[in-house]
CSV table of C-alpha atoms in Angstrom, one decimal:
chain,number,residue,atom,x,y,z
A,127,LYS,CA,0.0,0.0,0.0
A,128,ALA,CA,1.5,3.3,-1.0
A,129,GLY,CA,2.2,5.8,1.7
A,130,VAL,CA,1.3,9.5,1.8
A,131,THR,CA,3.1,11.4,-1.0
A,132,GLN,CA,3.9,15.1,-1.1
A,133,THR,CA,5.1,17.1,-4.0
A,134,PRO,CA,7.4,18.9,-4.5
A,135,ARG,CA,9.9,17.8,-1.8
A,136,TYR,CA,11.8,21.0,-1.9
A,137,LEU,CA,10.9,24.6,-3.0
A,138,ILE,CA,12.8,27.8,-3.0
A,139,LYS,CA,10.7,31.0,-3.4
A,140,THR,CA,11.2,34.7,-2.8
A,141,ARG,CA,9.2,37.0,-0.6
A,142,GLY,CA,5.9,38.0,-2.1
A,143,GLN,CA,5.5,35.0,-4.3
A,144,GLN,CA,2.9,32.3,-3.8
A,145,VAL,CA,3.3,28.6,-3.6
A,146,THR,CA,1.1,25.5,-3.9
A,147,LEU,CA,1.9,22.2,-2.2
A,148,SER,CA,0.3,18.9,-3.0
A,149,CYS,CA,-0.6,15.9,-0.9
A,150,SER,CA,-1.9,12.5,-2.0
A,151,PRO,CA,-3.2,10.5,1.0
A,152,ILE,CA,-3.2,6.7,1.4
A,153,SER,CA,-5.8,5.0,-0.7
A,154,GLY,CA,-9.1,4.9,1.3
A,155,HIS,CA,-8.1,7.7,3.7
A,156,ARG,CA,-10.5,10.5,3.6
A,157,SER,CA,-9.1,12.9,6.2
A,158,VAL,CA,-6.1,15.0,5.3
A,159,SER,CA,-4.4,17.4,7.8
A,160,TRP,CA,-1.6,19.9,7.1
A,161,TYR,CA,1.1,21.0,9.6
A,162,GLN,CA,3.9,23.5,9.6
A,163,GLN,CA,7.1,22.4,11.4
A,164,THR,CA,9.8,24.8,12.4
A,165,PRO,CA,12.8,24.2,14.7
A,166,GLY,CA,11.5,26.5,17.4
A,167,GLN,CA,7.8,25.8,17.3
A,168,GLY,CA,7.5,22.1,16.5
A,169,LEU,CA,4.5,21.0,14.6
A,170,GLN,CA,1.7,23.5,14.3
A,171,PHE,CA,-1.7,22.5,12.9
A,172,LEU,CA,-2.8,24.4,9.8
A,173,PHE,CA,-6.1,22.8,8.7
A,174,GLU,CA,-7.9,19.6,8.2
A,175,TYR,CA,-10.0,18.4,5.3
A,176,PHE,CA,-12.6,15.7,5.1
A,177,SER,CA,-14.9,14.9,2.3
A,178,GLU,CA,-13.7,18.0,0.3
A,179,THR,CA,-14.7,20.3,3.2
A,180,GLN,CA,-12.4,22.2,5.6
A,181,ARG,CA,-13.4,20.9,9.0
A,182,ASN,CA,-10.9,22.8,11.2
A,183,LYS,CA,-8.4,25.5,10.9
A,184,GLY,CA,-5.4,26.4,13.0
A,185,ASN,CA,-4.3,29.8,14.0
A,186,PHE,CA,-2.6,30.9,10.8
A,187,PRO,CA,-3.3,34.0,8.7
A,188,GLY,CA,-5.6,34.0,5.7
A,189,ARG,CA,-2.6,33.8,3.4
A,190,PHE,CA,-2.7,30.0,4.1
A,191,SER,CA,-5.5,28.2,2.4
A,192,GLY,CA,-6.2,24.8,1.1
A,193,ARG,CA,-8.6,22.5,-0.6
A,194,GLN,CA,-9.4,18.8,-1.0
A,195,PHE,CA,-10.6,17.1,-4.2
A,196,SER,CA,-13.1,14.3,-4.6
A,197,ASN,CA,-10.3,11.7,-4.7
A,198,SER,CA,-9.1,13.0,-1.3
A,199,ARG,CA,-6.0,14.6,-2.7
A,200,SER,CA,-5.3,17.9,-1.1
A,201,GLU,CA,-3.4,21.1,-1.9
A,202,MET,CA,-2.4,24.0,0.3
A,203,ASN,CA,-1.5,27.4,-1.0
A,204,VAL,CA,0.5,30.2,0.6
A,205,SER,CA,0.2,33.6,-0.9
A,206,THR,CA,2.5,36.6,-0.4
A,207,LEU,CA,5.2,34.6,1.1
A,208,GLU,CA,7.2,35.9,4.1
A,209,LEU,CA,10.6,34.9,5.4
A,210,GLY,CA,8.9,33.3,8.4
A,211,ASP,CA,7.0,30.9,6.2
A,212,SER,CA,10.2,28.9,5.6
A,213,ALA,CA,9.4,25.5,7.2
A,214,LEU,CA,8.8,21.9,6.6
A,215,TYR,CA,5.1,21.4,5.6
A,216,LEU,CA,3.8,18.0,6.5
A,217,CYS,CA,0.6,16.4,5.3
A,218,ALA,CA,-1.0,13.5,7.2
A,219,SER,CA,-3.8,11.3,6.3
A,220,SER,CA,-6.1,9.1,8.3
A,221,ARG,CA,-9.1,6.8,7.6
A,222,ASP,CA,-11.6,9.2,9.2
A,223,ARG,CA,-11.7,12.0,11.7
A,224,ASP,CA,-11.4,10.0,14.9
A,225,THR,CA,-8.0,11.0,16.4
A,226,TYR,CA,-7.5,7.5,17.8
A,227,ASN,CA,-7.0,6.4,14.2
A,228,GLU,CA,-3.4,6.6,13.3
A,229,GLN,CA,-2.3,9.6,11.2
A,230,PHE,CA,0.2,8.7,8.5
A,231,PHE,CA,2.6,11.5,7.6
A,232,GLY,CA,4.1,12.2,4.3
A,233,PRO,CA,7.8,13.1,3.9
A,234,GLY,CA,7.0,16.8,3.8
A,235,THR,CA,7.8,19.7,1.5
A,236,ARG,CA,10.8,21.9,2.6
A,237,LEU,CA,9.9,25.5,1.7
A,238,THR,CA,12.7,28.1,1.8
A,239,VAL,CA,11.7,31.7,1.4
A,240,LEU,CA,14.5,34.1,0.4
B,77,LYS,CA,-3.9,26.3,27.8
B,78,ASN,CA,-3.1,22.8,26.6
B,79,GLN,CA,0.6,22.1,26.6
B,80,VAL,CA,2.9,19.2,26.1
B,81,GLU,CA,6.4,19.5,27.4
B,82,GLN,CA,9.2,17.1,26.6
B,83,SER,CA,12.5,16.5,28.2
B,84,PRO,CA,15.3,16.5,27.7
B,85,GLN,CA,15.5,18.6,24.6
B,86,SER,CA,18.4,16.6,23.3
B,87,LEU,CA,20.3,13.5,24.4
B,88,ILE,CA,23.4,11.7,23.3
B,89,ILE,CA,23.9,8.1,24.2
B,90,LEU,CA,26.3,5.3,23.2
B,91,GLU,CA,25.1,2.5,21.1
B,92,GLY,CA,23.7,-0.4,23.1
B,93,LYS,CA,22.7,1.8,26.1
B,94,ASN,CA,19.1,2.4,27.3
B,95,CYS,CA,17.4,5.8,27.6
B,96,THR,CA,14.2,7.3,28.7
B,97,LEU,CA,12.4,10.3,27.3
B,98,GLN,CA,9.8,12.2,29.2
B,99,CYS,CA,6.5,13.9,28.3
B,100,ASN,CA,4.4,16.0,30.6
B,101,TYR,CA,1.0,17.3,29.5
B,102,THR,CA,-1.7,19.6,30.7
B,103,VAL,CA,-4.2,18.7,28.0
B,104,SER,CA,-7.7,18.2,29.3
B,105,PRO,CA,-9.9,16.3,28.7
B,106,PHE,CA,-7.6,13.5,27.7
B,107,SER,CA,-8.3,10.8,25.1
B,108,ASN,CA,-5.0,9.4,23.9
B,109,LEU,CA,-1.3,10.0,23.8
B,110,ARG,CA,1.1,8.8,21.1
B,111,TRP,CA,4.8,8.9,20.5
B,112,TYR,CA,6.2,9.5,17.1
B,113,LYS,CA,9.7,9.0,15.7
B,114,GLN,CA,10.9,11.5,13.1
B,115,ASP,CA,14.0,10.9,11.2
B,116,THR,CA,15.8,13.9,9.8
B,117,GLY,CA,14.1,15.2,6.6
B,118,ARG,CA,11.2,12.8,6.9
B,119,GLY,CA,7.6,12.8,8.3
B,120,PRO,CA,6.9,11.4,11.8
B,121,VAL,CA,6.1,7.8,12.1
B,122,SER,CA,3.8,6.5,14.9
B,123,LEU,CA,5.5,4.3,17.5
B,124,THR,CA,2.7,3.8,20.1
B,125,ILE,CA,-0.7,5.1,21.0
B,126,MET,CA,-2.3,4.8,24.5
B,127,THR,CA,-5.6,5.7,25.9
B,128,PHE,CA,-6.1,6.7,29.5
B,129,SER,CA,-6.8,3.1,30.6
B,130,GLU,CA,-3.4,1.8,29.3
B,131,ASN,CA,-0.3,2.0,31.4
B,132,THR,CA,2.2,0.4,29.1
B,133,LYS,CA,2.6,-0.3,25.4
B,134,SER,CA,5.5,-1.8,23.6
B,135,ASN,CA,6.7,-1.7,20.0
B,136,GLY,CA,9.9,-3.8,19.7
B,137,ARG,CA,12.6,-2.0,21.7
B,138,TYR,CA,10.3,0.9,22.4
B,139,THR,CA,8.2,0.9,25.5
B,140,ALA,CA,5.8,3.7,26.4
B,141,THR,CA,4.3,4.2,29.8
B,142,LEU,CA,1.4,6.5,30.8
B,143,ASP,CA,0.3,7.8,34.2
B,144,ALA,CA,-3.0,9.6,33.5
B,145,ASP,CA,-3.2,10.7,37.1
B,146,THR,CA,0.1,12.7,37.0
B,147,LYS,CA,-0.3,13.4,33.3
B,148,GLN,CA,3.1,12.0,32.5
B,149,SER,CA,4.4,9.6,29.9
B,150,SER,CA,7.8,8.2,29.1
B,151,LEU,CA,9.3,6.4,26.2
B,152,HIS,CA,12.0,3.9,27.0
B,153,ILE,CA,14.4,2.7,24.3
B,154,THR,CA,16.2,-0.5,25.1
B,155,ALA,CA,19.6,-1.5,23.6
B,156,SER,CA,19.8,1.6,21.4
B,157,GLN,CA,20.9,1.3,17.8
B,158,LEU,CA,22.4,3.9,15.5
B,159,SER,CA,19.1,4.0,13.6
B,160,ASP,CA,17.4,5.2,16.7
B,161,SER,CA,19.0,8.6,16.1
B,162,ALA,CA,15.9,10.8,15.5
B,163,SER,CA,13.5,13.2,17.1
B,164,TYR,CA,10.8,11.7,19.3
B,165,ILE,CA,7.6,13.7,19.5
B,166,CYS,CA,4.9,13.3,22.1
B,167,VAL,CA,1.3,14.1,20.9
B,168,VAL,CA,-1.7,14.4,23.1
B,169,SER,CA,-5.4,14.4,22.0
B,170,PRO,CA,-8.5,15.2,24.0
B,171,GLY,CA,-10.5,13.4,21.4
B,172,GLY,CA,-12.4,14.6,18.4
B,173,SER,CA,-11.1,16.2,15.3
B,174,GLY,CA,-7.5,16.8,14.4
B,175,ASP,CA,-7.2,20.4,15.5
B,176,LYS,CA,-7.1,19.5,19.1
B,177,LEU,CA,-3.9,17.5,18.8
B,178,THR,CA,-1.2,19.1,21.0
B,179,PHE,CA,2.4,18.4,19.9
B,180,GLY,CA,5.5,18.6,22.0
B,181,THR,CA,8.6,20.1,20.5
B,182,GLY,CA,10.4,16.8,20.7
B,183,THR,CA,13.5,15.2,22.1
B,184,ARG,CA,16.4,14.9,19.7
B,185,LEU,CA,18.3,11.7,20.3
B,186,ALA,CA,21.7,11.0,18.9
B,187,VAL,CA,23.1,7.4,19.3
B,188,ARG,CA,26.9,7.3,18.9
B,189,PRO,CA,29.0,4.2,18.0
C-alpha cells in the first residue's frame, strides 16, 4: 500500500511569491491534515479536510489556504510569502476524523523563502 | 492552555545503552497519547498510542508508559541502535477532530557508536 506522498519535496521561493503544495493520501483515507514544522515551534496545525470540506483551521493568517478534491488529494496554498514561512510542511492522512486512528505522515515539503 | 512539554530537549547516548524520554502534558480532557519518531528530513512515524486506561505499550525495543493521574508519559528505548537517532515527539489528544492535537517540541536523540 503506497504511503502519503507530497510534492514537491523542496521549494525555494522569494518574498511576495505564492506557492502550492500537493498531498496524496493513502488510498481509502478521507481525512487530510496539514502541519507546519519549524525548529523552534515544533508541529503546528494548519487545517484539516474531510470529504472535500475544511473541518478545522489552526491559528494561521488567511494567506494560508487549502482544498481537497473528490479523490481526497489535497493542496495547500500560501500567498504573499514571508521569510517566516520557511518551514517543513507536512501532510497527514487518516481513515476518518477520529483522532484514535493513526495519522500517517508524508515526507514533507521543505519550503525556503529568500 | 493545553501544553505538552518534553525533556530532555536533546540527548546523546552510546550504542547499546538504554534511555528514557519524558513527556508531561496539561491537555484536558484526555483521550489518547502517542509517540512519534521522526528521522531527519522525513515525516513522523507513529510508535505507540495509548488511551487513559493503558499504562504500558511496547513496540519492539520501544516501551511507552502512561500515568494519566500525574499526566506523565515516558518512552524507554532499550539496547539503542544507530538507527534510533531521530527526534521523538509526544502528541496528546483530547479526542475529536485533528485540530485538538497538541504536539510537544520533541527530544532529539543521537546514538553514537
